[in-house]
Coordinates of N, CA and C in Angstrom, one line a residue:
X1 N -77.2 -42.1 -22.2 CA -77.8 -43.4 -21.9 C -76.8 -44.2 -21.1
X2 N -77.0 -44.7 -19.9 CA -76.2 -45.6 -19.3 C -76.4 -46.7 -19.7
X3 N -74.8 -47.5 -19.5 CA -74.9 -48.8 -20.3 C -74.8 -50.0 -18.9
X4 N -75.6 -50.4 -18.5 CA -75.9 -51.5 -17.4 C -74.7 -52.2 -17.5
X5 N -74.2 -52.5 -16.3 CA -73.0 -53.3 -15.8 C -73.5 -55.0 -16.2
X6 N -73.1 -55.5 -16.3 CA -72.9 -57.0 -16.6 C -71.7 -58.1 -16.5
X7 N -72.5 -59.4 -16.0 CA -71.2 -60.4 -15.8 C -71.0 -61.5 -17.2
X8 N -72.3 -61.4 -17.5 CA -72.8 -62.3 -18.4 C -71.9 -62.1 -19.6
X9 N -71.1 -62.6 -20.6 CA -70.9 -62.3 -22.1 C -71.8 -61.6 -22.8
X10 N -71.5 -60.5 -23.5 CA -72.7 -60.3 -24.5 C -72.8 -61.8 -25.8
X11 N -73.7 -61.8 -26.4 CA -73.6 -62.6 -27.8 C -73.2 -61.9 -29.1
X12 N -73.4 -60.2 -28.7 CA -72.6 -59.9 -30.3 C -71.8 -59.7 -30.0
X13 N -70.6 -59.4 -28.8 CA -69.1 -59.4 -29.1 C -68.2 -60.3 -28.3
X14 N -69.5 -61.3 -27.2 CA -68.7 -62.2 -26.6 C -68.1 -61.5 -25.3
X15 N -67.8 -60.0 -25.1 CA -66.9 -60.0 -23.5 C -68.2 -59.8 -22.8
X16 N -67.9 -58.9 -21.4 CA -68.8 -58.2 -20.3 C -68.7 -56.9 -21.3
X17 N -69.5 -56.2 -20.9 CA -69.2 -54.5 -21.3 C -68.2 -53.9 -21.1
X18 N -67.2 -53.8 -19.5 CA -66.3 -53.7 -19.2 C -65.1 -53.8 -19.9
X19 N -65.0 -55.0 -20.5 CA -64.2 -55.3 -21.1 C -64.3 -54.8 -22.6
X20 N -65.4 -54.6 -23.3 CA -65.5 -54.0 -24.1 C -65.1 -52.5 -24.0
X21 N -65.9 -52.2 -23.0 CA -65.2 -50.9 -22.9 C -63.5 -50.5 -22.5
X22 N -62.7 -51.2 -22.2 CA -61.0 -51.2 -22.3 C -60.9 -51.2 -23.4
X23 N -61.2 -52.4 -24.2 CA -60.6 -52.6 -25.1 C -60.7 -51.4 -26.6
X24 N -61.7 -51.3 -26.4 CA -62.0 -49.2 -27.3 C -60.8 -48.5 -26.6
X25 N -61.0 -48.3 -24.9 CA -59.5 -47.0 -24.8 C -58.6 -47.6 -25.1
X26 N -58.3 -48.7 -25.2 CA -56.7 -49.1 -25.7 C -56.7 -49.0 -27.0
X27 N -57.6 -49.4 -27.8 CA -57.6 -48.8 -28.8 C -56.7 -47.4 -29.5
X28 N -57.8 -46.8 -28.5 CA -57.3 -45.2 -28.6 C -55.9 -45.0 -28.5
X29 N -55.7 -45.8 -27.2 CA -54.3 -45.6 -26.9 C -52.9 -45.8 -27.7
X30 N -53.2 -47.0 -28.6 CA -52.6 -47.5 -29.5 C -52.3 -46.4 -30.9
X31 N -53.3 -45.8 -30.7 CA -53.5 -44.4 -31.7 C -52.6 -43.5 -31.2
X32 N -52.5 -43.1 -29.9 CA -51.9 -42.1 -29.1 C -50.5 -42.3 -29.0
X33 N -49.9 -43.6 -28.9 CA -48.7 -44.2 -29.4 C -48.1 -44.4 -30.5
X34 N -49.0 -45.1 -31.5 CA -48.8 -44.9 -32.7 C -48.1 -44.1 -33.3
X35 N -49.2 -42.7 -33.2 CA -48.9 -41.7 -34.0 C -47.4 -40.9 -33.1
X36 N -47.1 -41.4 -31.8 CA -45.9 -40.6 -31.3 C -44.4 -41.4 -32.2
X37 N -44.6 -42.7 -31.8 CA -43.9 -43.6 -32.9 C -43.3 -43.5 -34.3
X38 N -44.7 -43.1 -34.7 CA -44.6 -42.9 -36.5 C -43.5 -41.4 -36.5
X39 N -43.8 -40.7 -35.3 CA -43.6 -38.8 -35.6 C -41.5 -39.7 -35.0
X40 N -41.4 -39.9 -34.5 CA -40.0 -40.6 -33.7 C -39.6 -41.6 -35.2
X41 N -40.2 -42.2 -36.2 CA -39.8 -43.0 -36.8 C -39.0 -41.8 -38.1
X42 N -40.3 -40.9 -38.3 CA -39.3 -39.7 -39.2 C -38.6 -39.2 -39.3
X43 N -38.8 -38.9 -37.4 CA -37.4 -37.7 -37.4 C -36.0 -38.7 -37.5
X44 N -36.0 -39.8 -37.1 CA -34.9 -40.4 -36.7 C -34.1 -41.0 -38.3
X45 N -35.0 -40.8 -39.3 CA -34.9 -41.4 -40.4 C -34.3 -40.5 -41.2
X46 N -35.2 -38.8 -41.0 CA -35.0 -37.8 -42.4 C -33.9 -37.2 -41.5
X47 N -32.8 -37.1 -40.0 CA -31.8 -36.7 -39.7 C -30.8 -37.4 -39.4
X48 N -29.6 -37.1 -40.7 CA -28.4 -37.7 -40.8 C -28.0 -37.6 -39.0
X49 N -27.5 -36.8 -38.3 CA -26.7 -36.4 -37.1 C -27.5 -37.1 -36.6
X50 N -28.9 -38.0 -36.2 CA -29.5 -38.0 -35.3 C -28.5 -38.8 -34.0
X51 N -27.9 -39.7 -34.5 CA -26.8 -40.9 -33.8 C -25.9 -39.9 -33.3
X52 N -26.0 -38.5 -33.0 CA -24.9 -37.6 -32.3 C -25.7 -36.8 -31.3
X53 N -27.1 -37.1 -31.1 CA -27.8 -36.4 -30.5 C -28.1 -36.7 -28.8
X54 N -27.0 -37.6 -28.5 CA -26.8 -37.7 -27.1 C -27.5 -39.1 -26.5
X55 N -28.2 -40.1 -27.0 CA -28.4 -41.4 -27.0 C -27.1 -42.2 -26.5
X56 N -25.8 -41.6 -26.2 CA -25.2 -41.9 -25.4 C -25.5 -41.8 -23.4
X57 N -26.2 -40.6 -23.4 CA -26.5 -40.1 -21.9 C -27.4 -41.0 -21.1
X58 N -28.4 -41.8 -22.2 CA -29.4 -42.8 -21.5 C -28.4 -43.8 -21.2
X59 N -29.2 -44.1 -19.6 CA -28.6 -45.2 -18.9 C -29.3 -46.9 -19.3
X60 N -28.4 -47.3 -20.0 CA -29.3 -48.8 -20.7 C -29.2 -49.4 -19.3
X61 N -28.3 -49.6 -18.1 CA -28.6 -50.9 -16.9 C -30.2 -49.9 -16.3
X62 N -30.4 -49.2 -15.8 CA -31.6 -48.5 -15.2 C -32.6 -48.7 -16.1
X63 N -32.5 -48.4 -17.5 CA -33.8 -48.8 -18.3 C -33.9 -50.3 -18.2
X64 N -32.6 -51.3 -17.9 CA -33.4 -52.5 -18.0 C -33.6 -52.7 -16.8
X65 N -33.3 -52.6 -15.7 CA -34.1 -53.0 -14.5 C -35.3 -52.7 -14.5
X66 N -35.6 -51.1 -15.1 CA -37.2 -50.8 -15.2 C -38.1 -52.1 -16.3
X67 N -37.4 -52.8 -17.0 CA -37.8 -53.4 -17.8 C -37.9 -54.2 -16.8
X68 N -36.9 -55.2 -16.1 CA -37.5 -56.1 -15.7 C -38.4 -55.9 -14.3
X69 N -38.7 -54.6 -13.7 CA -39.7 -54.2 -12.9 C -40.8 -54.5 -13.4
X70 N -41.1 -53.8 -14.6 CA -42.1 -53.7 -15.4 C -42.9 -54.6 -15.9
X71 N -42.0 -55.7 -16.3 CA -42.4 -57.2 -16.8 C -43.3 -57.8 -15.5
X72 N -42.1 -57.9 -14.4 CA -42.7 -58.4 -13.0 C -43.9 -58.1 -12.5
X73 N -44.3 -56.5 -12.8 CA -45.7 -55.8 -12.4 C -46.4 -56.5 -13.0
X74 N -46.4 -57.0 -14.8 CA -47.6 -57.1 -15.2 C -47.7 -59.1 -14.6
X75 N -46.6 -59.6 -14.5 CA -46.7 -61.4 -14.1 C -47.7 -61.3 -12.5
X76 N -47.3 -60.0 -11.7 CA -48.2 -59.8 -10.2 C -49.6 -59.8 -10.4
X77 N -49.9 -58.8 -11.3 CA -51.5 -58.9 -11.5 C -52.2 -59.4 -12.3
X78 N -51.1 -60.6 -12.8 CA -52.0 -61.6 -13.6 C -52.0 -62.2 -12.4
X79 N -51.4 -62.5 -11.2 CA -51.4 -63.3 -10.3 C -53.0 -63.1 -9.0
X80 N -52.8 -62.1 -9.4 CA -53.8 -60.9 -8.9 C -55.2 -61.2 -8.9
X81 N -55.4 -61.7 -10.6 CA -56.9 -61.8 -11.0 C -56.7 -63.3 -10.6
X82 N -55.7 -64.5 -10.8 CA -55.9 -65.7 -11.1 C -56.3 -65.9 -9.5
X83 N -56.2 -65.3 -8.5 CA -56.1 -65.5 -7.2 C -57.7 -65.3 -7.1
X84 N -58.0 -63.8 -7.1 CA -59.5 -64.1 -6.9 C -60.3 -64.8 -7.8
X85 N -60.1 -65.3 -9.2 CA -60.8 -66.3 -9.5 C -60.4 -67.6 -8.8
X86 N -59.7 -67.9 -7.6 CA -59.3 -69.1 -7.1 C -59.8 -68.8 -5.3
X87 N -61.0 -67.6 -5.6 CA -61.6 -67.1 -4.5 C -60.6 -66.8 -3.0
X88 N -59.0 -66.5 -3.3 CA -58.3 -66.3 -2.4 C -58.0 -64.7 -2.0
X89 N -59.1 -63.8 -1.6 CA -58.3 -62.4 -1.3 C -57.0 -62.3 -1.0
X90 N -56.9 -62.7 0.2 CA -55.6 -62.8 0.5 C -54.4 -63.1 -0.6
X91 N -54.3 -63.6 -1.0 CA -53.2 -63.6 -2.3 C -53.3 -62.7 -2.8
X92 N -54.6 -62.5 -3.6 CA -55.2 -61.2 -4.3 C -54.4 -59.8 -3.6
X93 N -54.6 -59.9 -2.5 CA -53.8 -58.6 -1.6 C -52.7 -58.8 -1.6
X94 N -51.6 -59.8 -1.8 CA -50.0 -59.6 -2.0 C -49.9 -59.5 -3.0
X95 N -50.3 -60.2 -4.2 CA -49.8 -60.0 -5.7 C -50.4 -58.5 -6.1
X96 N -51.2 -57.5 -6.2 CA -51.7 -56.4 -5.9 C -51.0 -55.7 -5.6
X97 N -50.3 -55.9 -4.1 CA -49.4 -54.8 -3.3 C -48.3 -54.9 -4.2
X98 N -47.7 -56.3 -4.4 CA -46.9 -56.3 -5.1 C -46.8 -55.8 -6.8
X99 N -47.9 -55.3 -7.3 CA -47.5 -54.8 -8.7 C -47.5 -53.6 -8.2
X100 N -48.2 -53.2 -6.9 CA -48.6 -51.5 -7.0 C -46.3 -50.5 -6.1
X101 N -45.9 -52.1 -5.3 CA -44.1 -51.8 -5.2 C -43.9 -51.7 -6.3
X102 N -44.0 -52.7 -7.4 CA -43.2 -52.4 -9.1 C -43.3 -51.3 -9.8
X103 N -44.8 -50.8 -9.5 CA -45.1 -49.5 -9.9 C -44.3 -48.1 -9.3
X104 N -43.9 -48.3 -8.8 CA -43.3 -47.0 -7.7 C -42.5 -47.3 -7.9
X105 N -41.6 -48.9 -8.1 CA -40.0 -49.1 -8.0 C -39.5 -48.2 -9.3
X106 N -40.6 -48.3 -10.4 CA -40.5 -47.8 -12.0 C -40.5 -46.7 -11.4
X107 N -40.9 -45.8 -11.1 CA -41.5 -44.4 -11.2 C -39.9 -43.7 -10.4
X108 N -39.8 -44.3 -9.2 CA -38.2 -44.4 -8.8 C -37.1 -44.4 -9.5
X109 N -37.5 -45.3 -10.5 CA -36.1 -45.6 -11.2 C -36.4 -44.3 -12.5
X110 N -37.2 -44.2 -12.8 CA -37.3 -43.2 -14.0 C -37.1 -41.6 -13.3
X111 N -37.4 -41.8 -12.2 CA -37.0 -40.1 -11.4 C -35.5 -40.0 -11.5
X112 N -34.7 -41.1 -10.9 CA -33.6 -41.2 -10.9 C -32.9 -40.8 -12.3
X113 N -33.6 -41.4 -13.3 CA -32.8 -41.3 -14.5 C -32.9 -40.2 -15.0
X114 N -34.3 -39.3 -15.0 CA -34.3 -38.0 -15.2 C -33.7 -37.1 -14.6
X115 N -33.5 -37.5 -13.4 CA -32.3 -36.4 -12.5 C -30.9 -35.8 -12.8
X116 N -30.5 -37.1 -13.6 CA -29.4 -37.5 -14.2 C -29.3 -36.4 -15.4
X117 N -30.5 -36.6 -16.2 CA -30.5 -35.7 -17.3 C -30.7 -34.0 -16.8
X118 N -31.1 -34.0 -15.9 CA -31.3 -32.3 -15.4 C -30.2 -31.8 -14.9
X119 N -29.3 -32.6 -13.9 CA -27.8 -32.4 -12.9 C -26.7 -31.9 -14.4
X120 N -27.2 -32.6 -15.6 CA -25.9 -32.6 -16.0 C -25.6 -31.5 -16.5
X121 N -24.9 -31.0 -16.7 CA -24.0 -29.5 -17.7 C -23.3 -29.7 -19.2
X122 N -24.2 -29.4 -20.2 CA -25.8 -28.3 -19.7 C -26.7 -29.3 -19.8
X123 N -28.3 -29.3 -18.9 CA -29.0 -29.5 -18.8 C -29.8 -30.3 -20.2
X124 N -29.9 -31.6 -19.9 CA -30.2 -32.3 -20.9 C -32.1 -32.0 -20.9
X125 N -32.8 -31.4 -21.7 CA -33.7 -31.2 -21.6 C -34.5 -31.5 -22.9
X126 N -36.4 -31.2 -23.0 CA -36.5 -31.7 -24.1 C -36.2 -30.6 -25.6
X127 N -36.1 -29.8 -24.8 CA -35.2 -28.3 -26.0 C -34.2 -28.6 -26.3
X128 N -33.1 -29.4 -25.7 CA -31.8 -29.7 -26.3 C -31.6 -30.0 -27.6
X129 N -32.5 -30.8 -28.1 CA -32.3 -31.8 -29.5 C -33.5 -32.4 -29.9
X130 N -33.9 -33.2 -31.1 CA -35.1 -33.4 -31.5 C -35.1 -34.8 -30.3
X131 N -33.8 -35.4 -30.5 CA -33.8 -37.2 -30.1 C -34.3 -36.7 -28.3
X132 N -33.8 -35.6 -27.7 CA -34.6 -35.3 -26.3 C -36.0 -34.8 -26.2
X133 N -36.3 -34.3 -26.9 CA -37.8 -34.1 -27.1 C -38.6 -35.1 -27.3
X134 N -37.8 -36.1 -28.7 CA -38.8 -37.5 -28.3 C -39.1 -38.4 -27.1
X135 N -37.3 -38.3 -26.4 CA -37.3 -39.0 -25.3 C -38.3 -39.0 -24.5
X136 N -38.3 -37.6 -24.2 CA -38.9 -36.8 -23.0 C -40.5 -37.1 -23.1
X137 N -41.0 -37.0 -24.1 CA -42.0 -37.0 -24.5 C -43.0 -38.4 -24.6
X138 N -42.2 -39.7 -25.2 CA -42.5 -40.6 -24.9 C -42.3 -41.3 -23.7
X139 N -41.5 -41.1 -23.0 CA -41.2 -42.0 -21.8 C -42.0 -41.0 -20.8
X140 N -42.4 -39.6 -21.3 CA -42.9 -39.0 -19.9 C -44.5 -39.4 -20.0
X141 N -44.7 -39.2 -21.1 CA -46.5 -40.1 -21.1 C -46.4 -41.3 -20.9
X142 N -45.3 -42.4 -21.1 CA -45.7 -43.4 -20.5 C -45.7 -43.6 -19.1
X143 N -45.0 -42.4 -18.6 CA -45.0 -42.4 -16.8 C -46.3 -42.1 -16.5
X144 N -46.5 -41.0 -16.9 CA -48.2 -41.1 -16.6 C -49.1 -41.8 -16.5
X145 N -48.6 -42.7 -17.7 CA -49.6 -44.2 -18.0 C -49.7 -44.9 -16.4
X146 N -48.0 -44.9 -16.3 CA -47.9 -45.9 -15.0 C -48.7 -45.1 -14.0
X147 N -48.4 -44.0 -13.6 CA -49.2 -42.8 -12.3 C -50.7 -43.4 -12.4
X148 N -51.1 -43.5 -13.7 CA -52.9 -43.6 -14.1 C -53.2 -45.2 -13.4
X149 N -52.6 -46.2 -13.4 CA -52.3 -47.4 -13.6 C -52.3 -47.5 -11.7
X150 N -51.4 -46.6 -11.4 CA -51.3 -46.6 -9.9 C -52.3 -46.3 -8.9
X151 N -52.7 -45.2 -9.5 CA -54.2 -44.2 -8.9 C -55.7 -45.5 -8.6
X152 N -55.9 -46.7 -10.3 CA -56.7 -47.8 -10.6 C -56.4 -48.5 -9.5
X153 N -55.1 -49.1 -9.6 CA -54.9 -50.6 -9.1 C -54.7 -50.4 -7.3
X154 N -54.5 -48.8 -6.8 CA -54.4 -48.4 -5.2 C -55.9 -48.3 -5.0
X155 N -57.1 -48.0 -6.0 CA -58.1 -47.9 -5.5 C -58.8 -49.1 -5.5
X156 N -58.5 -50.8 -6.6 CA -58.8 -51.4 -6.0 C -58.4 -52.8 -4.8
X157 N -57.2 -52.0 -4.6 CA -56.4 -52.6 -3.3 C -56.5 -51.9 -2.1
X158 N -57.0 -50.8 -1.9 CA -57.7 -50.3 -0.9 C -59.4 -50.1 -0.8
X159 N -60.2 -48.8 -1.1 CA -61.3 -48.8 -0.8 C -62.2 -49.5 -1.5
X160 N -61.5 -50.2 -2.9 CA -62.3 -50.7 -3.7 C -62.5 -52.2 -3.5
X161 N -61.8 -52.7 -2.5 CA -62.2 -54.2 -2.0 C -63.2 -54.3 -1.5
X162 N -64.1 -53.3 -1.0 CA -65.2 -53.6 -0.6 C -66.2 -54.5 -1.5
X163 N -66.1 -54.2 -2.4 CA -66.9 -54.8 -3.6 C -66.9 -56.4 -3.6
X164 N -65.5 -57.0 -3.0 CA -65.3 -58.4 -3.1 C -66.5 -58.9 -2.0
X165 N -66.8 -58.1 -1.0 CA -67.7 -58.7 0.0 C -69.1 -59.0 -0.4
X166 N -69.7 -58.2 -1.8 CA -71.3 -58.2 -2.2 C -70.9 -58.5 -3.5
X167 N -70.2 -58.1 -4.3 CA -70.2 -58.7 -6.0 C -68.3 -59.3 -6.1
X168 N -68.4 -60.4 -5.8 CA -67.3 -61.0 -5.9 C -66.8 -60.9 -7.4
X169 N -67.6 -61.3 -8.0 CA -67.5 -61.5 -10.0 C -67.3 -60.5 -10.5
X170 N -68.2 -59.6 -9.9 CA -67.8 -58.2 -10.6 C -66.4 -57.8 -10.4
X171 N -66.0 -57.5 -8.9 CA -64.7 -57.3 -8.8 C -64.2 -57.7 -9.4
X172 N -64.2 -59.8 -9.6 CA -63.0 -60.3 -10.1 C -62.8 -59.4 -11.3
X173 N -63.8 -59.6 -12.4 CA -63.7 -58.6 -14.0 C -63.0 -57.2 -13.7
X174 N -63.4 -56.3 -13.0 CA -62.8 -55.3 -13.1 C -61.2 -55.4 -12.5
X175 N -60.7 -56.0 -12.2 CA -59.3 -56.4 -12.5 C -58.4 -57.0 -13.2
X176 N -59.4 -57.9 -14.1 CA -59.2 -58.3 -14.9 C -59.1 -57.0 -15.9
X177 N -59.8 -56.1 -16.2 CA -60.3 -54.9 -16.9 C -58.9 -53.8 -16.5
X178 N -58.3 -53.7 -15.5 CA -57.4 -53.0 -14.7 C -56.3 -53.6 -15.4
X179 N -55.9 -55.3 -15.2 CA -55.1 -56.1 -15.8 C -54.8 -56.2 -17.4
X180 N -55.8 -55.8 -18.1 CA -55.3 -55.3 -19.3 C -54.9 -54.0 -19.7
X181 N -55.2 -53.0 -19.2 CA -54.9 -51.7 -19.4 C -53.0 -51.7 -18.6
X182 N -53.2 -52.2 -17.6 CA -51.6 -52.7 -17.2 C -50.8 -53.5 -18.3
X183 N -51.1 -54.2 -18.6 CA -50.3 -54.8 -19.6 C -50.3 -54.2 -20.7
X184 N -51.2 -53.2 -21.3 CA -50.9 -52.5 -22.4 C -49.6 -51.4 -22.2
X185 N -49.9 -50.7 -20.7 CA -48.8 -49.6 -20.3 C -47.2 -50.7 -20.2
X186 N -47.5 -51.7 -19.9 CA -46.0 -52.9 -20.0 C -45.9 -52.9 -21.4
X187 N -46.3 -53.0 -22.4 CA -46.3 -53.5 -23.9 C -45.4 -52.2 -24.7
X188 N -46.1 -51.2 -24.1 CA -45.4 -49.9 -25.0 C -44.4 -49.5 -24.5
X189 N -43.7 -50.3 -23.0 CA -42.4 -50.0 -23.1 C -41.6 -50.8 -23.6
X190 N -42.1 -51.9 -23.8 CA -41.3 -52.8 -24.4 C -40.9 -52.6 -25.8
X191 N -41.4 -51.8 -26.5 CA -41.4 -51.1 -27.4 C -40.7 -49.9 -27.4
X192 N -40.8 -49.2 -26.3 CA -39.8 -47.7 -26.3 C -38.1 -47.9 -25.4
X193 N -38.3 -49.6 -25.1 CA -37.0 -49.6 -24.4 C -35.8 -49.9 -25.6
X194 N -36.0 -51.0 -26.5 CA -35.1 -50.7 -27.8 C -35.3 -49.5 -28.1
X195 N -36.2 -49.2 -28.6 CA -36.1 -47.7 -29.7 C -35.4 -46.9 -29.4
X196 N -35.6 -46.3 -28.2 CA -34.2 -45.4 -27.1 C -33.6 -45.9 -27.0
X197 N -33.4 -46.9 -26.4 CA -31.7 -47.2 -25.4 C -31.0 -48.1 -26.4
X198 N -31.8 -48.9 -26.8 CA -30.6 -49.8 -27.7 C -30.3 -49.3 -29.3
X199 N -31.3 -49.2 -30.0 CA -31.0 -48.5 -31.4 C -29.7 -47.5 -31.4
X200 N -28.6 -47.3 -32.0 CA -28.0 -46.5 -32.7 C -28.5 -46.0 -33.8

């Protein structure tokens, strides 16, 4: 059954469908983090040595610049949606370009950091240790998040502006819809940047 696009609120849950429908995959997502969380909260708990497991090698200045990249991507494409609801493409297209540079600056800064871990002798990998396996594991799905996030937000800063020319509303919502799934991929690092780098 297809479920018809809409601008209108529904009356039993109050959003567009769009938005209803994010808010279920985030859901999910929350699940998918969750449960990586809970599996990182055991091991780190039932292993005495874990604090010897090389939590030294992460770089805390590179993780926080990604942090404050990160932050900055999700404040752009709030700027993003506020613009075309202020009927200004043009802005729309700088704050956009500009979360989709944050996005790459991240992805930059996380290649760099993993390089660091591969160069070194021996080879910091997710076989090394359990605390690398979580590493690797959590920060490399959330790169993907960001990749997924990039693939969205390039398609509606390039071919997907067409839409602004015949469904202005619609567009605006599905960036808005784009805009929360972005700030969910911001939220879970904000959450895996203590857990790694700063926790002992």
């Amino acid at each position: 059954m297809k479920i018809p696009y809409n601008e209108e609120l529904r009356p039993d849950t109050g959003l567009y469908n769009a938005k209803l429908g994010i808010w279920l995959f985030l859901a999910s997502e929350v699940m998918l983090f969750g449960g990586l969380f809970s599996a990182y909260i055991m091991l780190r708990l039932s292993d005495p040595n874990w604090a010897s497991y090389g939590q030294n090698y992460l770089s805390v200045p590179l993780a926080t610049l990604n942090t404050v990249v990160l932050i900055t991507s999700s404040v752009t494409m709030v700027m993003a949606w506020v613009s075309l609801k202020l009927k200004d493409i043009n802005k729309y297209k700088f704050y956009m370009g500009a979360t989709l540079l944050c996005s790459f600056g991240f992805l930059i800064i996380k290649y760099i950091e993993y390089s660091e871990k591969f160069a070194h002798t021996p080879p910091l990998l997710p076989s090394t240790n359990n605390f690398f396996a979580v590493y690797f594991t959590l920060t490399g799905l959330h790169a993907l998040h960001v990749i997924g996030g990039i693939i969205v937000n390039g398609y509606f800063f390039g071919p997907g502006i067409k839409m602004w020319d015949n469904e202005p509303e619609r567009f605006t919502n599905r960036i808005e819809v784009a805009g929360l799934y972005w700030h969910f991929v911001d939220l879970v690092w904000i959450f895996l940047f203590p857990a790694l780098y700063l926790l002992n």
